Short mmCIF file of C-alpha atoms in Angstrom, two decimals:
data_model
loop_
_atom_site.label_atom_id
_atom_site.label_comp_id
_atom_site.label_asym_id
_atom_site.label_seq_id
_atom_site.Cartn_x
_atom_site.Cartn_y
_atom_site.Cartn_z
CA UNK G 1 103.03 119.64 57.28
CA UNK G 2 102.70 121.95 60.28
CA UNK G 3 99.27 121.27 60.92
CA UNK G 4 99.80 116.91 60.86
CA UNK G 5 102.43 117.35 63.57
CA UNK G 6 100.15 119.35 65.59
CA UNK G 7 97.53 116.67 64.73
CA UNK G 8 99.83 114.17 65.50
CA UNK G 9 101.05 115.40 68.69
CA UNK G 10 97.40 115.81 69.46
CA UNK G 11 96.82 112.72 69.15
CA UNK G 12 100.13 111.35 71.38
CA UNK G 13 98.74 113.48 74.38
CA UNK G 14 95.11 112.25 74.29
CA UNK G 15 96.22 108.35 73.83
CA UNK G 16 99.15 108.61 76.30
CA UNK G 17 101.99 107.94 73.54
CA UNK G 18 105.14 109.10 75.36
CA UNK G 19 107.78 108.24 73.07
CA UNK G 20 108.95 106.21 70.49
CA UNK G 21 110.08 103.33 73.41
CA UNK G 22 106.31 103.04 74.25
CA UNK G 23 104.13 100.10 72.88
CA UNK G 24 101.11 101.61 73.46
CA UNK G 25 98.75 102.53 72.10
CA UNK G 26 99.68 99.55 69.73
CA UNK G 27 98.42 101.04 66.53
CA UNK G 28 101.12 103.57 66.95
CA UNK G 29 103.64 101.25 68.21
CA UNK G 30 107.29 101.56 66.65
CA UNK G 31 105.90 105.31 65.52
CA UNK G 32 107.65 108.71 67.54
CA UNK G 33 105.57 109.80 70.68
CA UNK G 34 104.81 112.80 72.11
CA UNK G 35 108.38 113.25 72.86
CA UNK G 36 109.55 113.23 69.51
CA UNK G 37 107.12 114.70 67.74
CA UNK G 38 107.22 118.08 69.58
CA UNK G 39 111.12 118.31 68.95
CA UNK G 40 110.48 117.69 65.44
CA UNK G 41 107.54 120.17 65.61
CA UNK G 42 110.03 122.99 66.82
CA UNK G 43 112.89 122.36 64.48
CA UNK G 44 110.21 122.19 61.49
CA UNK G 45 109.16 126.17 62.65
CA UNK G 46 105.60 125.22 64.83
CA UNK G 47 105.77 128.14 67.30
CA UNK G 48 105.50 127.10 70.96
CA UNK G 49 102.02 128.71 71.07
CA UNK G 50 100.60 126.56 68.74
CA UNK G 51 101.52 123.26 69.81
CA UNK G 52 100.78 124.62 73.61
CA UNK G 53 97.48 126.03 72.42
CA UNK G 54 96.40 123.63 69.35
CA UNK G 55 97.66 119.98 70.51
CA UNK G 56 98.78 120.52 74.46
CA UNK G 57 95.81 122.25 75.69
CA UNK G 58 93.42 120.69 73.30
CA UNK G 59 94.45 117.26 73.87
CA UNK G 60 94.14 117.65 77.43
CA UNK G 61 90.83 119.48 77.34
CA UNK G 62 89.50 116.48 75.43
CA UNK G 63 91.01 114.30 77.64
CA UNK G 64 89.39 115.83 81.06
CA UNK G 65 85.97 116.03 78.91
CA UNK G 66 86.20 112.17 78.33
CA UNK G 67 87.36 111.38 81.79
CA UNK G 68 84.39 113.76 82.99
CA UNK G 69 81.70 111.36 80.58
CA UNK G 70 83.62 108.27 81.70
CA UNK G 71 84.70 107.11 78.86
CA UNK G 72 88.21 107.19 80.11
CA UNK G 73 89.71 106.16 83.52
CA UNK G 74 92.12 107.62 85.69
CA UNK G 75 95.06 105.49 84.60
CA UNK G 76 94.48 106.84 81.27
CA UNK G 77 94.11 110.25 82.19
CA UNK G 78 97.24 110.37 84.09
CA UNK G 79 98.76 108.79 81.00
CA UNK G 80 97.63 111.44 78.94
CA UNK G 81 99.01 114.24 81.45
CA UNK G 82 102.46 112.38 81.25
CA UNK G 83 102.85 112.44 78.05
CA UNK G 84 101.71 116.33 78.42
CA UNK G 85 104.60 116.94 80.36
CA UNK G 86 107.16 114.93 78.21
CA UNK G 87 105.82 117.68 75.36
CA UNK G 88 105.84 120.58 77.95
CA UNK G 89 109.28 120.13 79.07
CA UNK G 90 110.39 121.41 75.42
CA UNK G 91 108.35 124.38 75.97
CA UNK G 92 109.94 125.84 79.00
CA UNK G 93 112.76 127.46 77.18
CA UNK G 94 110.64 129.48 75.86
CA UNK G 95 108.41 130.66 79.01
CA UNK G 96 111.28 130.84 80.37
CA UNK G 97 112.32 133.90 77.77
CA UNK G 98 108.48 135.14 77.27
CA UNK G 99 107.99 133.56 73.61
CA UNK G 100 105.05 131.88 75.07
CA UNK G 101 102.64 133.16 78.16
CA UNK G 102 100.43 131.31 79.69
CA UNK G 103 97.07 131.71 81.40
CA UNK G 104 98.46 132.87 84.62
CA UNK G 105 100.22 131.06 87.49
CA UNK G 106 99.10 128.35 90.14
CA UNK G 107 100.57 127.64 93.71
CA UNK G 108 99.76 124.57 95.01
CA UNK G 109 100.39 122.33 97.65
CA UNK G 110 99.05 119.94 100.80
CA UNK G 111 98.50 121.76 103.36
CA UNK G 112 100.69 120.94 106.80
CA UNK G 113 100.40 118.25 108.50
CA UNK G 114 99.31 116.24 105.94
CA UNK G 115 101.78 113.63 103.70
CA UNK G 116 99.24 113.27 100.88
CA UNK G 117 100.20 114.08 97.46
CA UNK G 118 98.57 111.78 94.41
CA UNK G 119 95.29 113.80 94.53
CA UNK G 120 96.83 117.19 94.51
CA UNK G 121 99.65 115.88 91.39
CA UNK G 122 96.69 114.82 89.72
CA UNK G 123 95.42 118.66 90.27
CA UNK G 124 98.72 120.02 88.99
CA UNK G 125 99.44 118.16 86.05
CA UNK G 126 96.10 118.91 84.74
CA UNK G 127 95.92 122.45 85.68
CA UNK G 128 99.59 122.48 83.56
CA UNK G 129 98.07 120.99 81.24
CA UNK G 130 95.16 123.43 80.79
CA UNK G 131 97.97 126.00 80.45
CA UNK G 132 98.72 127.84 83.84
CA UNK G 133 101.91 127.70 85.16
CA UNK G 134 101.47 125.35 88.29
CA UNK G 135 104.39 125.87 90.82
CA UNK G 136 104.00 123.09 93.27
CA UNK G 137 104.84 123.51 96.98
CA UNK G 138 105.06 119.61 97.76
CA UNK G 139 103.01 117.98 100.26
CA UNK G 140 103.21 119.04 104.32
CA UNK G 141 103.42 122.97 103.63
CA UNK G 142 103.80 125.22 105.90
CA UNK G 143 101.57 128.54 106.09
CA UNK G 144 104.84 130.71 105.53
CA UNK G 145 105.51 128.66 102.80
CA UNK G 146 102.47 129.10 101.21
CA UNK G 147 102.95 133.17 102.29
CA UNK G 148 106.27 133.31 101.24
CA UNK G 149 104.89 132.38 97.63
CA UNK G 150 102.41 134.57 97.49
CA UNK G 151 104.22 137.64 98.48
CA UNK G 152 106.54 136.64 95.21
CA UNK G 153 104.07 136.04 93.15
CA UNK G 154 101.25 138.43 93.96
CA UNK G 155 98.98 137.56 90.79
CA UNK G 156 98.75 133.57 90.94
CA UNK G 157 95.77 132.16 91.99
CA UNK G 158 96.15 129.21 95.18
CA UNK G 159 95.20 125.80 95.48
CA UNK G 160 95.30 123.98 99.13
CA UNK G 161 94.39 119.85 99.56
CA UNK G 162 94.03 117.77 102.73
CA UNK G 163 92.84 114.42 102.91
CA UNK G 164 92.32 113.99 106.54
CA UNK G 165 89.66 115.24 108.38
CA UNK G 166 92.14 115.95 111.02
CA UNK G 167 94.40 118.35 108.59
CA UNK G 168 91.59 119.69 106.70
CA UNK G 169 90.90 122.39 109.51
CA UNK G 170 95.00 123.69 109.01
CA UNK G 171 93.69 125.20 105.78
CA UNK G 172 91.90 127.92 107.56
CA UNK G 173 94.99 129.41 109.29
CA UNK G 174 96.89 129.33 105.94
CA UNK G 175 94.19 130.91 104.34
CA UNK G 176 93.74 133.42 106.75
CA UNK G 177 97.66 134.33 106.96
CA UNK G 178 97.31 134.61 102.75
CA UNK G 179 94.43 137.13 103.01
CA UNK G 180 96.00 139.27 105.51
CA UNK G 181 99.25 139.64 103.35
CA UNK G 182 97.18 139.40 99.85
CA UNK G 183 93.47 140.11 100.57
CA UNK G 184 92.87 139.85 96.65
CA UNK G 185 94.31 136.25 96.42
CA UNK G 186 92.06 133.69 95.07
CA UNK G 187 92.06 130.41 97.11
CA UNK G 188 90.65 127.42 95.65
CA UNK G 189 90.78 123.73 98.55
CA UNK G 190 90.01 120.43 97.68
CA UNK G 191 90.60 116.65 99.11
CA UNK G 192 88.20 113.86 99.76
CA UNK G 193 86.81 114.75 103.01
CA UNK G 194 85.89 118.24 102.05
CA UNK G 195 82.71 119.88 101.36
CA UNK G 196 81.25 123.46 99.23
CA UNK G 197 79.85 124.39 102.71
CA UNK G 198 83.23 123.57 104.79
CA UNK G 199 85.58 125.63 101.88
CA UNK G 200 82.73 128.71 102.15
CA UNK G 201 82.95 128.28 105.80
CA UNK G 202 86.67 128.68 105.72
CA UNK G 203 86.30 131.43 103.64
CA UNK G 204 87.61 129.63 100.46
CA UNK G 205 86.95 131.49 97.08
CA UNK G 206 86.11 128.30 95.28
CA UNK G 207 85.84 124.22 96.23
CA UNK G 208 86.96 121.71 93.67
CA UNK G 209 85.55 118.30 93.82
CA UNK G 210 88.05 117.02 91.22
CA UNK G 211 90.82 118.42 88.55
CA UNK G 212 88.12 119.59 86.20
CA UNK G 213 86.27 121.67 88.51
CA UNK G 214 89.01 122.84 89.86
CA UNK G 215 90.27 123.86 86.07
CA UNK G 216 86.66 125.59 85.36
CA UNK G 217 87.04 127.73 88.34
CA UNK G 218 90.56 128.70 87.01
CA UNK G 219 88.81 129.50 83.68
CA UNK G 220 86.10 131.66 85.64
CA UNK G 221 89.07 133.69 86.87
CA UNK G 222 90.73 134.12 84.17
CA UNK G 223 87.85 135.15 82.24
CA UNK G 224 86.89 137.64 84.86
CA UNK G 225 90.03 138.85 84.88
CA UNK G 226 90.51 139.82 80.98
CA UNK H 1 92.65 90.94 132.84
CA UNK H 2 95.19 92.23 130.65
CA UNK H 3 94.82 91.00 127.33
CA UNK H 4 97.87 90.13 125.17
CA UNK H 5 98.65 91.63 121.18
CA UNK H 6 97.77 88.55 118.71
CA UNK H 7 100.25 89.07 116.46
CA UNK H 8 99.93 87.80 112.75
CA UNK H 9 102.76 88.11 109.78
CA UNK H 10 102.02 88.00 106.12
CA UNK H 11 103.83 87.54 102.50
CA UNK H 12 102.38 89.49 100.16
CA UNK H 13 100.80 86.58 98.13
CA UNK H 14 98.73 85.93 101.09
CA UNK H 15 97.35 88.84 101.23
CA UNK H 16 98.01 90.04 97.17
CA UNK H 17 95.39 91.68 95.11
CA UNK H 18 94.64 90.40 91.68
CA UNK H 19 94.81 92.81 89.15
CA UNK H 20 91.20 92.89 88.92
CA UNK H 21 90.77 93.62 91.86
CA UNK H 22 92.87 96.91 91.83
CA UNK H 23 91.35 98.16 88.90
CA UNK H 24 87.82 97.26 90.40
CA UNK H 25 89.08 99.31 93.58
CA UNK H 26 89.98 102.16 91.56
CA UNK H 27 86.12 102.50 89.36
CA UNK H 28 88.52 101.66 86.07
CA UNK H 29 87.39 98.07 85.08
CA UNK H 30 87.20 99.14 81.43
CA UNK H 31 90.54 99.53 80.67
CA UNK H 32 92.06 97.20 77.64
CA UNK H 33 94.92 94.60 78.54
CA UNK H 34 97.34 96.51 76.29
CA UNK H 35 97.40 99.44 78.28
CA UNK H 36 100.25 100.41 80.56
CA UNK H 37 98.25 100.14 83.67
CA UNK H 38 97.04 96.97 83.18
CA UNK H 39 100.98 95.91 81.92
CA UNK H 40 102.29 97.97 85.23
CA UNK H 41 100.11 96.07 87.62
CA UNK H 42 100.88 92.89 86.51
CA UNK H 43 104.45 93.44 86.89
CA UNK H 44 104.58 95.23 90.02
CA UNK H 45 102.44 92.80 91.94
CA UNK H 46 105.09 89.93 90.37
CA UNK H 47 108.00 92.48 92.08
CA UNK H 48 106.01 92.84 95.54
CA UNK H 49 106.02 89.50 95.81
CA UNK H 50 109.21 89.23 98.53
CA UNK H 51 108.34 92.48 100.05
CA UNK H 52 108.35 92.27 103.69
CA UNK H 53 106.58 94.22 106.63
CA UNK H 54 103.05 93.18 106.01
CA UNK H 55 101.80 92.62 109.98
CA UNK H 56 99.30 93.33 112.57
CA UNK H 57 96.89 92.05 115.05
CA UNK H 58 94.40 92.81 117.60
CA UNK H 59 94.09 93.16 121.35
CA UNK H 60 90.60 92.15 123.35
CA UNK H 61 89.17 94.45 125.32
CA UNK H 62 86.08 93.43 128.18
CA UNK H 63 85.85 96.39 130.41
CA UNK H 64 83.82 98.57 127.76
CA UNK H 65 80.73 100.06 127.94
CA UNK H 66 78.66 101.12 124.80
CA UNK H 67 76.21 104.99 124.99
CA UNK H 68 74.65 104.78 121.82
CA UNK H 69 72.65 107.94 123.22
CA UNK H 70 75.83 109.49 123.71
CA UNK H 71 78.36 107.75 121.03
CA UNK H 72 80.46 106.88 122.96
CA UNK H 73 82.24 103.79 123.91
CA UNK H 74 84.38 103.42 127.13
CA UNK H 75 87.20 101.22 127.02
CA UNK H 76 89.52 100.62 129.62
CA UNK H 77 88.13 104.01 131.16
CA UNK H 78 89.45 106.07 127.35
CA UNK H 79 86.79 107.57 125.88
CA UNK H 80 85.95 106.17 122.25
CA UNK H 81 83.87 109.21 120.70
CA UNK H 82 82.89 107.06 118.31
CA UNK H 83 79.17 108.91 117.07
CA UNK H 84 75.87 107.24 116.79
CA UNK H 85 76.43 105.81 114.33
CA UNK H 86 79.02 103.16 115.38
CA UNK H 87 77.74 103.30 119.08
CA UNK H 88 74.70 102.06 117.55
CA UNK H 89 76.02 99.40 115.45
CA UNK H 90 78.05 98.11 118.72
CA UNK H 91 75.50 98.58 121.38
CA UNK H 92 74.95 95.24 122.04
CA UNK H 93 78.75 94.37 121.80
CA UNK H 94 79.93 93.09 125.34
CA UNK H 95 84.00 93.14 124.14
CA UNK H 96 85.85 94.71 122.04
CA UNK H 97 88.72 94.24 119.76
CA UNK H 98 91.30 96.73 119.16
CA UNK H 99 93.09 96.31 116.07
CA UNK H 100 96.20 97.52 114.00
CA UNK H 101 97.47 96.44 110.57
CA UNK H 102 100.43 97.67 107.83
CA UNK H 103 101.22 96.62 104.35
CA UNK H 104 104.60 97.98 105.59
CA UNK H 105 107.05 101.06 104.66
CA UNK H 106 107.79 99.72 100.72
CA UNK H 107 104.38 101.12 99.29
CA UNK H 108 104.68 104.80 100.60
CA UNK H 109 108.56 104.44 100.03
CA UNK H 110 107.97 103.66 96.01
CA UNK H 111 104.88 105.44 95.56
CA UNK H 112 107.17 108.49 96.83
CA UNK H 113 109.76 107.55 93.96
CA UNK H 114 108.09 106.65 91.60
CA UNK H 115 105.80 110.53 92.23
CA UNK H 116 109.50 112.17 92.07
CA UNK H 117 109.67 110.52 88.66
CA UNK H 118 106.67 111.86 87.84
CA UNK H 119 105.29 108.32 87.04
CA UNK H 120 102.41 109.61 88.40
CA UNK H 121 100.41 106.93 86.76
CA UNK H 122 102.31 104.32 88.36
CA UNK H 123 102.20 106.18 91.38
CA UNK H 124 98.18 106.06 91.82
CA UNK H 125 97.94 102.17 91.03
CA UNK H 126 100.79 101.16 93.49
CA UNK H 127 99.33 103.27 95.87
CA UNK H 128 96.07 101.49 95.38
CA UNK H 129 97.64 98.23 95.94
CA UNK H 130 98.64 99.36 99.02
CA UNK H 131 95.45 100.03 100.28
CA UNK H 132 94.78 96.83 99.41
CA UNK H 133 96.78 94.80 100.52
CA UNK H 134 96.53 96.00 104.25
CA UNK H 135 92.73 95.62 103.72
CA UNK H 136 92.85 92.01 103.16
CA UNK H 137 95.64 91.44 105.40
CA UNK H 138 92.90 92.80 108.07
CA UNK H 139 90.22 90.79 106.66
CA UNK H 140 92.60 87.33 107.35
CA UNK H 141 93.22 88.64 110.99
CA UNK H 142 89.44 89.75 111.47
CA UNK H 143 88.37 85.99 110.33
CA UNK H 144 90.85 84.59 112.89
CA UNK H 145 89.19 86.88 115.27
CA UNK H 146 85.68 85.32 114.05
CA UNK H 147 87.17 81.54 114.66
CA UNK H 148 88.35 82.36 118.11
CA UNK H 149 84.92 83.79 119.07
CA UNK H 150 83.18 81.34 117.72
CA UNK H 151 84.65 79.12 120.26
CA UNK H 152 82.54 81.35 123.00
CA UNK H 153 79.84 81.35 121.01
CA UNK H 154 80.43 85.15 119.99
CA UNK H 155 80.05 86.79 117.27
CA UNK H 156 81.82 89.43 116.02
CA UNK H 157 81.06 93.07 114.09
CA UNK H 158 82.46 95.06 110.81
CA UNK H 159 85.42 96.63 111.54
CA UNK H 160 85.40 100.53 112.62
CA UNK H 161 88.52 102.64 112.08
CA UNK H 162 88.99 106.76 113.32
CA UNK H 163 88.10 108.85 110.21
CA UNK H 164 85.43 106.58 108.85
CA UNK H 165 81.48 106.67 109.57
CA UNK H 166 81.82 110.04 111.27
CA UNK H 167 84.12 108.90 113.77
CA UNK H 168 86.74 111.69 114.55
CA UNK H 169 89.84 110.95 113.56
CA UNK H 170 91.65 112.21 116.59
CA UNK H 171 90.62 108.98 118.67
CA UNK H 172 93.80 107.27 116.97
CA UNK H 173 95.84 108.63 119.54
CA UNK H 174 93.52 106.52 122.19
CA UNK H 175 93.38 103.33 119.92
CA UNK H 176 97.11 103.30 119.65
CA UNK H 177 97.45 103.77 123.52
CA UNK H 178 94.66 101.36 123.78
CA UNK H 179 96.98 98.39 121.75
CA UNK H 180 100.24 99.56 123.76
CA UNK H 181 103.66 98.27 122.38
CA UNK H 182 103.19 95.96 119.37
CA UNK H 183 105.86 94.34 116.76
CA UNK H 184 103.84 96.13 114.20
CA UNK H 185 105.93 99.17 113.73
CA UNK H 186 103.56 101.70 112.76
CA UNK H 187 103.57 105.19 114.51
CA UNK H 188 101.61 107.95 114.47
CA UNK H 189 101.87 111.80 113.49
CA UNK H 190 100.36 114.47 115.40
CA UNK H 191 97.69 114.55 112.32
CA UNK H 192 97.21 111.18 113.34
CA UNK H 193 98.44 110.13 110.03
CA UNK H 194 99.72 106.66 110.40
CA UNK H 195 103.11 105.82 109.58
CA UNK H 196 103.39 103.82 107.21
CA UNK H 197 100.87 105.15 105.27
CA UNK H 198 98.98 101.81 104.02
CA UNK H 199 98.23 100.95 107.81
CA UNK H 200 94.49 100.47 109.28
CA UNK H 201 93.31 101.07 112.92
CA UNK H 202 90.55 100.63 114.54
CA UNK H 203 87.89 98.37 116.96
CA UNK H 204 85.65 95.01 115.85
CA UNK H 205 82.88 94.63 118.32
CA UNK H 206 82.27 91.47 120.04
CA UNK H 207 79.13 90.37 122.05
CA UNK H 208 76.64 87.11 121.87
CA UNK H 209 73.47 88.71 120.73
CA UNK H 210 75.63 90.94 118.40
CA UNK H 211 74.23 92.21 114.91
CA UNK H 212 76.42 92.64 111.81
CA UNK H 213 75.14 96.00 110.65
CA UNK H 214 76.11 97.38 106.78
CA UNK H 215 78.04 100.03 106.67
CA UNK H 216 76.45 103.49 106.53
CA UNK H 217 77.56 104.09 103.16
CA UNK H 218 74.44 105.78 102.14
CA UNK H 219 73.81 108.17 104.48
CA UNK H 220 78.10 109.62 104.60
CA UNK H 221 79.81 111.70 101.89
CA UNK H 222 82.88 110.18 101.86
CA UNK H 223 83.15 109.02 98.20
CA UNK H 224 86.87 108.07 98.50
CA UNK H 225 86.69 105.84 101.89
CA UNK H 226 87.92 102.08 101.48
CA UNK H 227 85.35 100.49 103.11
CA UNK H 228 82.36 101.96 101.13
CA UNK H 229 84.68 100.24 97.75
CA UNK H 230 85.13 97.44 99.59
CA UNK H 231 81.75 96.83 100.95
CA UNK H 232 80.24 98.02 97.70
CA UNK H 233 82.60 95.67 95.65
CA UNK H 234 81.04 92.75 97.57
#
């Protein structure tokens, strides 16, 4: 019984089925969505960890591998993550009292100067999705911002975007204001007119070209870490 | 001679994208009719439909002179530091046109709304639609550009915005002071981030020998830029 609504829910988060009010996908039209299902899922004893780990994760994990072989498209990956976060809003109860952890934290935000925010939303709901904890600074954030958050939470790892040529140079100074308060900090940049060579030459820890690499360099951290 | 701002106004059907279009735009053309996208487009361009704001124009500038060597293109005595590569494209170009366009302050406004939301989905496509719809609102006020040349017998370039084909960004400041005061409303952040968001800048050469040159698609990075989907869409 357990297992089907974890199946079930899978399925809701990789097909973008947010609740019973949506139509699609049509063969599940008129049936409960992700929504639903992970309420039900709760109240029938599923433990937070396994429908974080076993359908949320999963599901999403799929869904970035698909996107990644084009089989899917954006709009249906940012389906997919919306119905994620209809599911994950049940959860945080419960990281809120430490029932379930997750893979660490994630600070992000577009850097200052810069008004740009559908790439780096993209970034956070699948990061979420892949199980960090993403707090999300907003677009046009300032470097004591971004300080300020690091200093109270000493262990998350930090994304920065731009998508002007113009801001990308700002990241450097918010970088180099993080390192000098948190030399340890990992600092991952991304944004369309960035380069591997510009986010070395920064003195970035890691360049994402999209969500997914941006989630594998996550992964590298976290492995390295534990 | 001081040139005056041609002004052009447009409803959004004149200037609209079809559905296919925006899907096209964003690499997604394989995306069933049932899904919410496709459903969400269709209905939002339906509610655009009385949206107003959607303006620009252009302003002709003769006293230029063109350093492909050097790319750089003098205008009014303002230093375009344009690169080779669009020095080069323009080096036989005798005028130039300086042009400014917005699909007005409802896109960024929604897009905003519906992020807050977290219709994030919805968010992307409208955004999308955005881009757009200024693009073709340029592309009606570049062929009226073409027309009015033709009557000199000139012809007239691609269009070449700050930011794109390795032009620096940071000469928006001198295209906006270039076009002076306009009744197209869009300002500009010290980012040079254009306010509204869905708004275009930039020159068109003009000249009688002039060549139309591709764009350098294949020899920039930019992966994201709106004229290599454009261009490549053609």
């Amino acid at each position: 019984m357990n297992s089907h609504l974890i199946d079930k829910l899978f399925e809701c988060i990789e097909y973008g089925k947010i609740n019973f009010a949506s139509p699609y996908p049509p063969n599940m039209k008129g049936l409960p969505g992700a929504d639903e299902i992970t309420k039900e899922a709760l109240e029938a004893g599923v433990t937070p960890n396994e429908i974080l780990n076993r359908s949320l994760i999963a599901a999403m994990d799929k869904v970035g591998k698909k996107f990644s072989e084009k089989k899917i498209f954006v709009p249906q990956m940012l389906l997919s993550a919306k119905a994620m976060s209809i599911s994950m809003n049940h959860l945080k109860p419960y990281f809120a009292d430490g029932t379930v952890k997750r893979k660490g934290k994630f600070i992000i935000g577009t850097v200052f100067g810069d008004l740009h925010d559908i790439g780096k939303n993209l970034v956070s709901m699948m990061v979420e999705g892949a199980g960090w904890e993403v707090i999300d600074l907003g677009v046009d954030v300032k470097t004591e911002t971004f300080v300020e958050k690091v200093v109270e939470n000493p262990d998350a790892f930090i994304g920065i975007s731009a998508l002007l040529s113009t801001t990308m140079t700002n990241i450097q100074p918010v970088i180099e204001a993080i390192k000098s308060v948190s030399p340890n900090t990992k600092i991952i940049v991304g944004g369309a007119p960035l380069t591997a060579d510009f986010a070395a030459s920064i003195g970035a820890d890691g360049y994402g070209k999209d969500p997914g690499e941006g989630i594998v360099w996550l992964e590298q951290q976290f492995q390295s870490i534990n | 001679m001081s040139e005056s701002f041609h002004f052009f106004q447009f409803s959004f059907k004149d200037v609209a994208p079809s559905s296919d279009e925006v899907f096209q735009f964003i690499n997604s053309t394989g995306i069933e009719d049932e899904h919410p996208s496709k459903v969400f487009v269709l209905e939002i361009l339906r509610e655009l439909e009385n949206i107003e704001g959607i303006s620009g124009g252009y302003k002709i500038k003769r006293d230029i002179s063109v350093s492909r060597k050097d790319g750089l293109i003098i205008v009014d005595n303002e230093d375009l530091h344009t690169g080779k590569q669009i020095s080069g494209y323009l080096k036989d170009a005798t005028s130039l046109a300086v042009f400014l366009c917005t699909a007005g302050p409802v896109f960024t406004k929604t897009v905003n709304t519906l992020n807050r939301n977290g219709d994030i989905m919805e968010a992307f496509l409208l955004d999308a639609i955005g881009s757009l719809t200024v693009e073709k609102a340029m592309d009606i006020i570049q062929e009226n550009l073409t027309d009015e040349m033709k009557k000199e017998e000139m012809s007239v370039s691609n269009r070449y915005s700050p930011g794109y084909c390795n032009w620096e960004l940071n000469d928006q400041k001198k295209i906006f002071s270039l076009i002076g005061s306009n009744k197209v409303g869009v300002s500009l952040t010290d980012t040079c981030l254009m306010i509204p968001e869905k708004s275009v800048s930039g020159i068109i050469g003009i000249g009688n020998v002039l060549q139309k040159y591709n764009y350098g698609c294949k020899i920039c990075n930019n992966s994201s830029c709106v004229y290599r989907k454009i261009v490549h869409d053609k």
